[in-house]
PDB file of C-alpha atoms in Angstrom:
ATOM      1  CA  MET R 281     145.086 110.695  79.168  1.00 96.00           C
ATOM      2  CA  ARG R 282     147.519 111.056  81.721  1.00 98.00           C
ATOM      3  CA  LEU R 283     149.403 107.970  82.784  1.00 98.00           C
ATOM      4  CA  MET R 284     150.729 106.962  86.611  1.00 98.00           C
ATOM      5  CA  TYR R 285     153.216 104.811  87.605  1.00 98.00           C
ATOM      6  CA  PHE R 286     153.999 104.059  90.928  1.00 98.00           C
ATOM      7  CA  ALA R 287     157.146 102.012  92.574  1.00 98.00           C
ATOM      8  CA  TRP R 288     159.546 100.178  90.930  1.00 97.00           C
ATOM      9  CA  VAL R 289     157.063 100.622  87.334  1.00 98.00           C
ATOM     10  CA  ARG R 290     158.099 104.631  87.868  1.00 98.00           C
ATOM     11  CA  GLU R 291     161.717 103.408  88.680  1.00 97.00           C
ATOM     12  CA  ARG R 292     162.034 101.542  85.182  1.00 96.00           C
ATOM     13  CA  ILE R 293     160.347 104.176  82.818  1.00 97.00           C
ATOM     14  CA  GLY R 294     161.823 107.057  84.712  1.00 97.00           C
ATOM     15  CA  LEU R 295     158.795 109.277  84.824  1.00 96.00           C
ATOM     16  CA  PRO R 296     156.147 109.786  87.643  1.00 98.00           C
ATOM     17  CA  LYS R 297     153.492 110.681  85.136  1.00 98.00           C
ATOM     18  CA  GLU R 298     153.049 111.617  81.290  1.00 98.00           C
ATOM     19  CA  GLU R 299     150.324 112.473  79.128  1.00 98.00           C
ATOM     20  CA  PHE R 300     149.747 110.231  76.199  1.00 96.00           C
ATOM     21  CA  ALA R 301     147.695 110.404  73.235  1.00 94.00           C
ATOM     22  CA  SER R 302     146.278 106.601  72.672  1.00 93.00           C
ATOM     23  CA  ASP R 303     144.094 105.123  70.244  1.00 89.00           C
ATOM     24  CA  ALA R 304     144.229 101.976  71.936  1.00 96.00           C
ATOM     25  CA  SER R 305     140.223 100.775  73.161  1.00 97.00           C
ATOM     26  CA  THR R 306     141.737  98.673  75.852  1.00 97.00           C
ATOM     27  CA  VAL R 307     144.058  98.332  78.763  1.00 97.00           C
ATOM     28  CA  LEU R 308     145.700  95.246  77.070  1.00 97.00           C
ATOM     29  CA  GLU R 309     145.668  97.733  73.836  1.00 97.00           C
ATOM     30  CA  LEU R 310     147.116 100.377  75.420  1.00 98.00           C
ATOM     31  CA  ILE R 311     150.058  98.243  77.389  1.00 97.00           C
ATOM     32  CA  SER R 312     151.405  97.247  73.979  1.00 96.00           C
ATOM     33  CA  GLU R 313     151.396 100.496  72.513  1.00 97.00           C
ATOM     34  CA  LEU R 314     153.738 101.534  75.102  1.00 97.00           C
ATOM     35  CA  ARG R 315     155.998  98.610  75.189  1.00 97.00           C
ATOM     36  CA  GLN R 316     156.641  99.156  71.244  1.00 96.00           C
ATOM     37  CA  ARG R 317     157.653 102.763  72.302  1.00 95.00           C
ATOM     38  CA  GLU R 318     161.094 102.282  74.006  1.00 95.00           C
ATOM     39  CA  ASP R 319     163.018  99.458  75.286  1.00 96.00           C
ATOM     40  CA  ARG R 320     162.364 100.980  79.105  1.00 97.00           C
ATOM     41  CA  TYR R 321     158.428 100.654  79.035  1.00 97.00           C
ATOM     42  CA  ASP R 322     159.146  97.124  77.271  1.00 97.00           C
ATOM     43  CA  LEU R 323     161.000  95.999  80.586  1.00 96.00           C
ATOM     44  CA  ALA R 324     158.337  97.677  82.971  1.00 96.00           C
ATOM     45  CA  PHE R 325     155.592  95.558  81.468  1.00 97.00           C
ATOM     46  CA  SER R 326     157.563  92.537  80.472  1.00 95.00           C
ATOM     47  CA  ASP R 327     156.205  90.304  83.427  1.00 94.00           C
ATOM     48  CA  MET R 328     152.136  91.259  83.344  1.00 93.00           C
ATOM     49  CA  SER R 329     151.678  89.070  86.810  1.00 93.00           C
ATOM     50  CA  ALA R 330     153.406  91.745  88.653  1.00 94.00           C
ATOM     51  CA  ILE R 331     151.783  94.986  87.077  1.00 97.00           C
ATOM     52  CA  ARG R 332     148.340  96.307  89.030  1.00 97.00           C
ATOM     53  CA  VAL R 333     146.302  98.596  86.604  1.00 98.00           C
ATOM     54  CA  ALA R 334     143.950 101.368  88.050  1.00 98.00           C
ATOM     55  CA  LEU R 335     141.402 103.265  86.048  1.00 98.00           C
ATOM     56  CA  ASP R 336     140.519 106.454  87.080  1.00 98.00           C
ATOM     57  CA  GLN R 337     141.956 104.918  90.929  1.00 97.00           C
ATOM     58  CA  GLU R 338     139.936 102.450  90.871  1.00 96.00           C
ATOM     59  CA  LEU R 339     141.666  99.038  90.589  1.00 95.00           C
ATOM     60  CA  ILE R 340     140.591  96.603  87.594  1.00 96.00           C
ATOM     61  CA  GLU R 341     141.405  92.990  87.363  1.00 94.00           C
ATOM     62  CA  ASP R 342     140.673  92.449  83.449  1.00 96.00           C
ATOM     63  CA  LEU R 343     143.041  94.039  80.921  1.00 96.00           C
ATOM     64  CA  ASN R 344     140.810  93.761  78.169  1.00 97.00           C
ATOM     65  CA  THR R 345     138.531  96.633  79.833  1.00 97.00           C
ATOM     66  CA  SER R 346     137.842  99.317  77.774  1.00 97.00           C
ATOM     67  CA  LEU R 347     139.233 102.769  77.981  1.00 97.00           C
ATOM     68  CA  GLU R 348     136.237 104.680  77.445  1.00 96.00           C
ATOM     69  CA  GLY R 349     135.930 107.785  79.078  1.00 96.00           C
ATOM     70  CA  VAL R 350     138.415 107.031  81.179  1.00 97.00           C
ATOM     71  CA  SER R 351     141.424 109.925  82.106  1.00 97.00           C
ATOM     72  CA  GLU R 352     143.777 108.688  84.300  1.00 98.00           C
ATOM     73  CA  VAL R 353     145.147 105.154  83.912  1.00 98.00           C
ATOM     74  CA  ALA R 354     148.085 104.374  86.684  1.00 98.00           C
ATOM     75  CA  PHE R 355     150.322 101.101  86.653  1.00 98.00           C
ATOM     76  CA  PHE R 356     152.013  99.896  89.666  1.00 98.00           C
ATOM     77  CA  PRO R 357     153.132  96.640  91.660  1.00 97.00           C
ATOM     78  CA  PRO R 358     151.341  94.613  93.945  1.00 97.00           C
ATOM     79  CA  MET R 359     150.512  96.643  96.423  1.00 97.00           C
ATOM     80  CA  THR R 360     152.264  96.701  99.964  1.00 96.00           C
ATOM     81  CA  GLY R 361     150.228  98.354 102.861  1.00 94.00           C
ATOM     82  CA  GLY R 362     149.951  97.870 106.407  1.00 89.00           C
TER      83      GLY R 362
ATOM     84  CA  MET M 529     134.698 107.656 110.042  1.00 94.00           C
ATOM     85  CA  ASP M 530     138.159 108.998 110.223  1.00 97.00           C
ATOM     86  CA  ILE M 531     140.649 108.023 107.490  1.00 97.00           C
ATOM     87  CA  ARG M 532     144.096 110.044 107.556  1.00 98.00           C
ATOM     88  CA  VAL M 533     146.675 109.958 104.837  1.00 98.00           C
ATOM     89  CA  GLN M 534     149.938 111.962 106.224  1.00 98.00           C
ATOM     90  CA  ASP M 535     153.486 111.482 106.569  1.00 97.00           C
ATOM     91  CA  ALA M 536     153.346 113.340 109.923  1.00 98.00           C
ATOM     92  CA  PRO M 537     154.252 110.926 112.956  1.00 98.00           C
ATOM     93  CA  PHE M 538     150.759 110.000 115.074  1.00 97.00           C
ATOM     94  CA  THR M 539     150.312 109.529 118.612  1.00 97.00           C
ATOM     95  CA  PHE M 540     149.211 106.628 119.279  1.00 96.00           C
ATOM     96  CA  GLY M 541     147.888 106.785 122.757  1.00 95.00           C
ATOM     97  CA  GLU M 542     146.194 110.398 122.416  1.00 97.00           C
ATOM     98  CA  ILE M 543     144.460 109.084 119.082  1.00 97.00           C
ATOM     99  CA  ALA M 544     142.788 105.834 120.800  1.00 96.00           C
ATOM    100  CA  GLN M 545     141.757 107.758 123.980  1.00 96.00           C
ATOM    101  CA  GLU M 546     140.155 110.420 121.477  1.00 96.00           C
ATOM    102  CA  PHE M 547     138.462 107.582 119.660  1.00 96.00           C
ATOM    103  CA  ALA M 548     137.317 105.315 122.495  1.00 94.00           C
ATOM    104  CA  SER M 549     135.863 108.503 124.321  1.00 93.00           C
ATOM    105  CA  GLY M 550     131.831 109.404 123.825  1.00 82.00           C
ATOM    106  CA  HIS M 551     130.600 106.094 122.626  1.00 83.00           C
ATOM    107  CA  ALA M 552     128.021 105.551 125.198  1.00 86.00           C
ATOM    108  CA  HIS M 553     126.518 102.472 122.851  1.00 91.00           C
ATOM    109  CA  MET M 554     129.705 100.602 121.947  1.00 94.00           C
ATOM    110  CA  GLY M 555     130.829  98.217 124.363  1.00 95.00           C
ATOM    111  CA  ALA M 556     134.031  97.695 122.389  1.00 97.00           C
ATOM    112  CA  ILE M 557     136.903  99.555 121.166  1.00 97.00           C
ATOM    113  CA  VAL M 558     139.796  97.383 119.267  1.00 97.00           C
ATOM    114  CA  THR M 559     142.856  98.983 117.771  1.00 97.00           C
ATOM    115  CA  PHE M 560     145.555  97.485 115.960  1.00 97.00           C
ATOM    116  CA  THR M 561     148.913  99.756 115.333  1.00 96.00           C
ATOM    117  CA  GLY M 562     151.170  98.799 112.652  1.00 96.00           C
ATOM    118  CA  VAL M 563     155.585  99.135 113.564  1.00 96.00           C
ATOM    119  CA  VAL M 564     158.002  99.081 111.154  1.00 95.00           C
ATOM    120  CA  ARG M 565     159.782  96.198 112.119  1.00 92.00           C
ATOM    121  CA  ASP M 566     163.824  95.684 111.478  1.00 90.00           C
ATOM    122  CA  SER M 567     165.446  93.483 109.488  1.00 84.00           C
ATOM    123  CA  ASP M 568     166.463  89.925 110.777  1.00 84.00           C
ATOM    124  CA  THR M 569     170.134  91.520 110.629  1.00 85.00           C
ATOM    125  CA  ASP M 570     169.143  94.380 112.318  1.00 86.00           C
ATOM    126  CA  ASP M 571     170.594  96.648 109.219  1.00 91.00           C
ATOM    127  CA  LEU M 572     167.794  98.461 107.995  1.00 94.00           C
ATOM    128  CA  ASP M 573     168.242 102.061 108.007  1.00 96.00           C
ATOM    129  CA  TYR M 574     164.720 103.424 106.684  1.00 97.00           C
ATOM    130  CA  MET M 575     161.468 102.339 104.856  1.00 96.00           C
ATOM    131  CA  GLU M 576     160.236 104.939 102.520  1.00 97.00           C
ATOM    132  CA  ILE M 577     156.329 103.859 101.776  1.00 98.00           C
ATOM    133  CA  GLU M 578     155.213 105.492  98.483  1.00 98.00           C
ATOM    134  CA  HIS M 579     151.320 105.795  97.649  1.00 98.00           C
ATOM    135  CA  TYR M 580     149.197 107.101  94.965  1.00 98.00           C
ATOM    136  CA  PRO M 581     147.568 110.359  96.152  1.00 97.00           C
ATOM    137  CA  GLY M 582     143.440 110.715  95.820  1.00 96.00           C
ATOM    138  CA  MET M 583     143.325 106.241  95.279  1.00 98.00           C
ATOM    139  CA  THR M 584     144.709 105.980  98.610  1.00 98.00           C
ATOM    140  CA  GLU M 585     141.694 107.751 100.393  1.00 97.00           C
ATOM    141  CA  LYS M 586     139.066 106.677  98.316  1.00 97.00           C
ATOM    142  CA  ALA M 587     140.023 103.196  98.618  1.00 97.00           C
ATOM    143  CA  ILE M 588     140.473 103.505 102.594  1.00 97.00           C
ATOM    144  CA  GLU M 589     137.073 104.857 102.323  1.00 97.00           C
ATOM    145  CA  THR M 590     135.595 101.994 100.380  1.00 97.00           C
ATOM    146  CA  TYR M 591     137.147  99.073 102.855  1.00 97.00           C
ATOM    147  CA  ALA M 592     135.822 101.617 105.529  1.00 97.00           C
ATOM    148  CA  ASN M 593     132.091 101.524 104.305  1.00 97.00           C
ATOM    149  CA  GLN M 594     132.032  98.049 103.479  1.00 97.00           C
ATOM    150  CA  ALA M 595     133.509  97.052 106.839  1.00 97.00           C
ATOM    151  CA  LYS M 596     130.659  98.995 108.202  1.00 97.00           C
ATOM    152  CA  GLU M 597     127.903  97.563 105.654  1.00 97.00           C
ATOM    153  CA  ARG M 598     129.174  93.830 107.134  1.00 97.00           C
ATOM    154  CA  TRP M 599     129.498  94.307 110.746  1.00 98.00           C
ATOM    155  CA  SER M 600     127.567  96.970 113.328  1.00 97.00           C
ATOM    156  CA  LEU M 601     129.789  99.405 113.887  1.00 97.00           C
ATOM    157  CA  GLY M 602     129.629 102.611 115.507  1.00 95.00           C
ATOM    158  CA  ASP M 603     132.891 104.419 113.755  1.00 96.00           C
ATOM    159  CA  VAL M 604     135.794 103.436 112.041  1.00 97.00           C
ATOM    160  CA  LEU M 605     139.477 105.181 111.951  1.00 98.00           C
ATOM    161  CA  VAL M 606     142.287 104.546 109.732  1.00 98.00           C
ATOM    162  CA  ILE M 607     145.440 106.431 110.182  1.00 98.00           C
ATOM    163  CA  HIS M 608     148.142 105.351 107.335  1.00 98.00           C
ATOM    164  CA  ARG M 609     151.783 107.182 107.085  1.00 98.00           C
ATOM    165  CA  TYR M 610     153.553 107.778 103.818  1.00 98.00           C
ATOM    166  CA  GLY M 611     157.584 108.707 103.289  1.00 98.00           C
ATOM    167  CA  VAL M 612     160.683 107.774 105.159  1.00 98.00           C
ATOM    168  CA  LEU M 613     160.137 105.353 108.817  1.00 97.00           C
ATOM    169  CA  ARG M 614     162.846 104.232 110.428  1.00 97.00           C
ATOM    170  CA  PRO M 615     162.738 100.782 112.834  1.00 96.00           C
ATOM    171  CA  GLY M 616     160.041 101.171 115.453  1.00 96.00           C
ATOM    172  CA  ASP M 617     158.315 103.699 114.014  1.00 97.00           C
ATOM    173  CA  MET M 618     154.815 103.405 114.078  1.00 97.00           C
ATOM    174  CA  ILE M 619     153.247 103.290 110.111  1.00 97.00           C
ATOM    175  CA  MET M 620     149.864 103.031 110.595  1.00 97.00           C
ATOM    176  CA  MET M 621     146.951 102.231 112.814  1.00 97.00           C
ATOM    177  CA  VAL M 622     143.279 101.103 112.833  1.00 98.00           C
ATOM    178  CA  ALA M 623     140.557 101.438 115.544  1.00 98.00           C
ATOM    179  CA  THR M 624     136.734 100.088 115.608  1.00 98.00           C
ATOM    180  CA  ALA M 625     134.131 100.932 117.722  1.00 97.00           C
ATOM    181  CA  ALA M 626     131.192  98.415 117.722  1.00 97.00           C
ATOM    182  CA  PRO M 627     128.762  97.560 120.089  1.00 97.00           C
ATOM    183  CA  HIS M 628     130.290  93.998 120.695  1.00 96.00           C
ATOM    184  CA  ARG M 629     133.682  92.613 120.448  1.00 97.00           C
ATOM    185  CA  VAL M 630     133.668  90.124 117.921  1.00 98.00           C
ATOM    186  CA  ASP M 631     132.521  92.971 115.120  1.00 98.00           C
ATOM    187  CA  ALA M 632     135.456  95.112 116.788  1.00 98.00           C
ATOM    188  CA  PHE M 633     138.053  92.494 116.186  1.00 98.00           C
ATOM    189  CA  GLN M 634     136.617  91.225 112.652  1.00 98.00           C
ATOM    190  CA  ALA M 635     136.562  94.718 111.036  1.00 98.00           C
ATOM    191  CA  ALA M 636     139.894  95.816 112.082  1.00 98.00           C
ATOM    192  CA  GLU M 637     141.113  92.496 110.654  1.00 97.00           C
ATOM    193  CA  PHE M 638     139.149  92.826 107.574  1.00 97.00           C
ATOM    194  CA  LEU M 639     140.443  96.444 107.231  1.00 97.00           C
ATOM    195  CA  MET M 640     143.906  95.643 108.031  1.00 96.00           C
ATOM    196  CA  ASP M 641     143.563  92.784 105.326  1.00 95.00           C
ATOM    197  CA  TYR M 642     142.167  94.753 102.716  1.00 95.00           C
ATOM    198  CA  LEU M 643     144.732  97.880 103.817  1.00 95.00           C
ATOM    199  CA  LYS M 644     147.629  95.624 103.131  1.00 94.00           C
ATOM    200  CA  SER M 645     147.366  93.988  99.830  1.00 92.00           C
ATOM    201  CA  ARG M 646     144.192  96.350  98.269  1.00 95.00           C
ATOM    202  CA  ALA M 647     145.528 100.361  99.288  1.00 97.00           C
ATOM    203  CA  PRO M 648     147.922 101.529  96.821  1.00 98.00           C
ATOM    204  CA  PHE M 649     150.936 101.971  98.935  1.00 98.00           C
ATOM    205  CA  TRP M 650     154.319 100.321  98.322  1.00 98.00           C
ATOM    206  CA  LYS M 651     157.327 100.202 101.025  1.00 97.00           C
ATOM    207  CA  LYS M 652     160.819 100.256 100.085  1.00 97.00           C
ATOM    208  CA  GLU M 653     163.509  99.167 102.442  1.00 96.00           C
ATOM    209  CA  VAL M 654     167.144 100.792 102.123  1.00 96.00           C
ATOM    210  CA  THR M 655     170.061  99.151 104.467  1.00 94.00           C
ATOM    211  CA  ALA M 656     173.796 100.319 103.900  1.00 91.00           C
ATOM    212  CA  ASP M 657     174.344  98.418 101.034  1.00 91.00           C
ATOM    213  CA  LYS M 658     171.178  98.225  99.265  1.00 93.00           C
ATOM    214  CA  THR M 659     167.666  99.426  98.277  1.00 95.00           C
ATOM    215  CA  THR M 660     164.958  96.762  97.696  1.00 95.00           C
ATOM    216  CA  TRP M 661     161.102  97.328  96.993  1.00 96.00           C
ATOM    217  CA  VAL M 662     159.293  94.647  99.406  1.00 94.00           C
ATOM    218  CA  GLU M 663     157.484  92.322  97.866  1.00 93.00           C
ATOM    219  CA  ALA M 664     153.763  91.353  97.950  1.00 91.00           C
ATOM    220  CA  LYS M 665     153.105  87.968  99.932  1.00 90.00           C
ATOM    221  CA  SER M 666     150.860  85.760  98.636  1.00 88.00           C
ATOM    222  CA  GLU M 667     149.725  84.926 102.128  1.00 89.00           C
ATOM    223  CA  ASP M 668     148.542  88.543 102.308  1.00 89.00           C
ATOM    224  CA  GLU M 669     146.682  87.917  98.995  1.00 86.00           C
ATOM    225  CA  ASP M 670     145.162  84.365 100.087  1.00 88.00           C
ATOM    226  CA  ALA M 671     143.874  86.117 103.733  1.00 88.00           C
ATOM    227  CA  LEU M 672     141.516  88.460 101.153  1.00 90.00           C
ATOM    228  CA  SER M 673     139.846  85.303 100.363  1.00 89.00           C
ATOM    229  CA  ARG M 674     138.424  84.090 103.970  1.00 90.00           C
ATOM    230  CA  TRP M 675     136.285  87.802 103.895  1.00 91.00           C
TER     231      TRP M 675
END
């Protein structure tokens, strides 16, 4: 799947996007897999209250949402538009 | 419905004039424009707005459609810029056309509230000595509960 990072999440991880092969079945599982990869991921996801998630460009609320059929997962801080 | 996500500046007067023309059954046109505000100490050099191409347009379209379902609207326009913006630059505008003003005002406010905290934009402020990501405000989140 394709992982996308925006704003300070992108800066902490050091990448705007990457392809990542994962067996995770939920968003929560994917996050714990990423946190185990390297410190920069662990740091980026250390405060989940500051992270928002979109699956195939749709915002989700529940981190237990299934990743089945999902091709793009985006992680970013709370949005500041307007 | 007209949704534009762009880095180029826009000319508010021309767009408002064009939007307001040709709506014989729309008695009310409401426009809102957001402008980059300098810091309290006048030291904001520029603001950089990042967005999520693809999701941004889809999210705005979703909220514009919700507005059209909730209020009696003839037309909706949303322009939101990204990239580098300086104090005084216009960041975004919303325009609504409705037969009556209450619908036009409420739909514009609804769209503003949703653009603020549900459209994937992130603002970074740059001054001579520091760069800071703007933090989302809890009152912006709370504002959504009134809808």
